[in-house]
Short mmCIF file of C-alpha atoms in Angstrom, two decimals:
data_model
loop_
_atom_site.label_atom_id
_atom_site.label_comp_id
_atom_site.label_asym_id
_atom_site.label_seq_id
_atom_site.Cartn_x
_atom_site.Cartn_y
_atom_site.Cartn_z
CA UNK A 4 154.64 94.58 186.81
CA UNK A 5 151.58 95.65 184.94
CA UNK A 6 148.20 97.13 186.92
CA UNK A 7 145.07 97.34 184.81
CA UNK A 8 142.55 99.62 185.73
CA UNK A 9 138.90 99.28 183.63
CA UNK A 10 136.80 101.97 184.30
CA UNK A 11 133.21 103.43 182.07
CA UNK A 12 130.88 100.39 183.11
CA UNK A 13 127.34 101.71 184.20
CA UNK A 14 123.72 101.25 183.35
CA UNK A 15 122.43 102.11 179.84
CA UNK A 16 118.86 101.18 177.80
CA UNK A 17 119.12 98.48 174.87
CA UNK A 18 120.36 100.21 171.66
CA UNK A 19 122.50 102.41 173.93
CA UNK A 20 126.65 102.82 173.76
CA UNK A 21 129.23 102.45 176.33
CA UNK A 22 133.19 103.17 176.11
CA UNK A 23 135.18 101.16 178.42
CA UNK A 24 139.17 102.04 179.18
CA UNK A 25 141.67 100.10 180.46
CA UNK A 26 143.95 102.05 181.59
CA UNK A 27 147.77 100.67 182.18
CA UNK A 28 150.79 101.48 184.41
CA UNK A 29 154.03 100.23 185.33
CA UNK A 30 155.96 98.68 182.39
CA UNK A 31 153.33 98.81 179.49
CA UNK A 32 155.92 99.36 176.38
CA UNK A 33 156.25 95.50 175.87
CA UNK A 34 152.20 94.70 176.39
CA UNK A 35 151.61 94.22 173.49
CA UNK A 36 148.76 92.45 173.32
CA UNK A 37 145.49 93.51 175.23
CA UNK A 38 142.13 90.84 175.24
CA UNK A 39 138.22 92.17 176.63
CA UNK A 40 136.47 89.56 178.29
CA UNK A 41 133.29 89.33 180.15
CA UNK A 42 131.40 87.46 182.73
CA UNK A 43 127.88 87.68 183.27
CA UNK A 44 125.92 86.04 186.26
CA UNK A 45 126.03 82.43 186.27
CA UNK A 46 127.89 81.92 182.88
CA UNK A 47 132.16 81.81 182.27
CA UNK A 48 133.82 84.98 181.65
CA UNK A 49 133.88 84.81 177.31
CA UNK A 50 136.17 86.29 175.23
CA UNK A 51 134.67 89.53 173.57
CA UNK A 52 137.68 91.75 172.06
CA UNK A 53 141.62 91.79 171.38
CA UNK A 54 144.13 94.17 169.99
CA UNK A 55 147.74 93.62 168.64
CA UNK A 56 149.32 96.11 167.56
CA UNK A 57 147.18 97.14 164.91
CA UNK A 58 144.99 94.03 164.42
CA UNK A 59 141.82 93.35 165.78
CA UNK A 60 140.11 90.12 166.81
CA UNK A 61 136.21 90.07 167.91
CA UNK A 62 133.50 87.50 169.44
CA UNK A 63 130.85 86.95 166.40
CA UNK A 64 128.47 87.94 168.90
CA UNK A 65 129.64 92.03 169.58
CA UNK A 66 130.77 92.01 165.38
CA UNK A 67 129.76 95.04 164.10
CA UNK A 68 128.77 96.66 167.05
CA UNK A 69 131.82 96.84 169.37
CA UNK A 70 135.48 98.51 168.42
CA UNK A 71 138.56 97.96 170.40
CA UNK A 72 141.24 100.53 170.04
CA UNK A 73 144.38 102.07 171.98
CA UNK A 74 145.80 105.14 172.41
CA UNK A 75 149.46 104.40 173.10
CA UNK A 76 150.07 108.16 174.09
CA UNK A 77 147.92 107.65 177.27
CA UNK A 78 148.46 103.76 177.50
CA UNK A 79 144.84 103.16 177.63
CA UNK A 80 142.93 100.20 175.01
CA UNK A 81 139.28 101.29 174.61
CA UNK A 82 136.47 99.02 174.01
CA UNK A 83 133.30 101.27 172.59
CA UNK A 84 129.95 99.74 172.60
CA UNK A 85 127.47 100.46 170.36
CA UNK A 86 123.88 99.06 169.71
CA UNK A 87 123.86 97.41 173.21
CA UNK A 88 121.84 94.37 173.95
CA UNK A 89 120.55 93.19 177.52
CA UNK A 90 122.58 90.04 176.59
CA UNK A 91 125.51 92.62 176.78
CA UNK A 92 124.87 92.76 180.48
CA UNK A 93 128.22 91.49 182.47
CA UNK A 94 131.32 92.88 184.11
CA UNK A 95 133.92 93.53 181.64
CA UNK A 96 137.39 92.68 182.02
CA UNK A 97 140.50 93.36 180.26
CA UNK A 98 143.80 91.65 180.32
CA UNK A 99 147.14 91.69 178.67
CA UNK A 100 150.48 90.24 178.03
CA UNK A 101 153.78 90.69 177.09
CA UNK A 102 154.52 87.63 175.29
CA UNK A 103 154.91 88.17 171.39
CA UNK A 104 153.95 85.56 168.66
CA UNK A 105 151.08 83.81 170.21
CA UNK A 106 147.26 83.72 168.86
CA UNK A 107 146.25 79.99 169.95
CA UNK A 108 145.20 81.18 173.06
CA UNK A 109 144.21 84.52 172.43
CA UNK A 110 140.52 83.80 173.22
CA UNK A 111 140.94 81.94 176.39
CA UNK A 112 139.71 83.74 179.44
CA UNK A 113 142.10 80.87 181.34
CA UNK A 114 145.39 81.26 179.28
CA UNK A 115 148.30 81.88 181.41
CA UNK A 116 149.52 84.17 178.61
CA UNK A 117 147.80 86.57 179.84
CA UNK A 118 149.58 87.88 182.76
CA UNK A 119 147.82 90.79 183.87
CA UNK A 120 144.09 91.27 184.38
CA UNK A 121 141.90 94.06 185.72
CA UNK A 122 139.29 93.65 188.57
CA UNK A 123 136.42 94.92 185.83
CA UNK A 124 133.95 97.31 185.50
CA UNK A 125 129.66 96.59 185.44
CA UNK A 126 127.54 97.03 182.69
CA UNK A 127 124.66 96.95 182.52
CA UNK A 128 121.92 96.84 179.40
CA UNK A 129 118.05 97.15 180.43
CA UNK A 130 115.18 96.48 177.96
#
């Protein structure tokens, strides 16, 4: 098993940064591949970040202003946050999965593919 813990949420003014973690335990050498999603009130939880390996994926709506990274030392996947917009305002998720090869599904906040989730952290962007 896998346990994903995010943690940095809080409240910040627009044009402001935030650095989430996810933090992972248990067997974490074969999770490869770690997703950021986010749900704000009233709306489905949207696909905002991934990492593989190396590679990064992003929602056109954080380009440019978010970076996912990990620091496999600490097995924790960061998600910084920069130029914040009250449209930025959700609870942020992250999730991950061991299965290799896949990319179809990478985006989907519903994919079974990604076995593990966190129970998020708040964020919040005021005007």
């Amino acid at each position: 098993q896998v346990q994903l813990v995010e943690s940095g949420g809080g409240l910040v003014q627009a044009g402001g940064s935030l650095r989430l973690s996810c933090a992972a335990s248990g067997r974490t050498f074969s999770t490869n591949v770690v997703g950021w999603f986010r749900q704000a009130p009233g709306k489905e939880r949207e696909f905002v970040a991934a990492i593989i390996y190396s590679n990064t994926y992003y929602a056109d709506s954080v380009k440019g202003r978010f970076i996912v990274s990990r620091d496999n030392a600490k097995n924790t996947v960061y998600l910084q946050m920069d130029s914040l917009k009250p449209e930025d305002t959700a609870v942020y998720y992250c999730a991950a999965s061991t299965v290799s090869g896949w990319y179809a599904q990478l985006k989907s906040a519903t994919s079974p593919l990604y076995q593990y989730w966190g129970q998020g952290t708040q964020a919040t962007v005021s005007s």
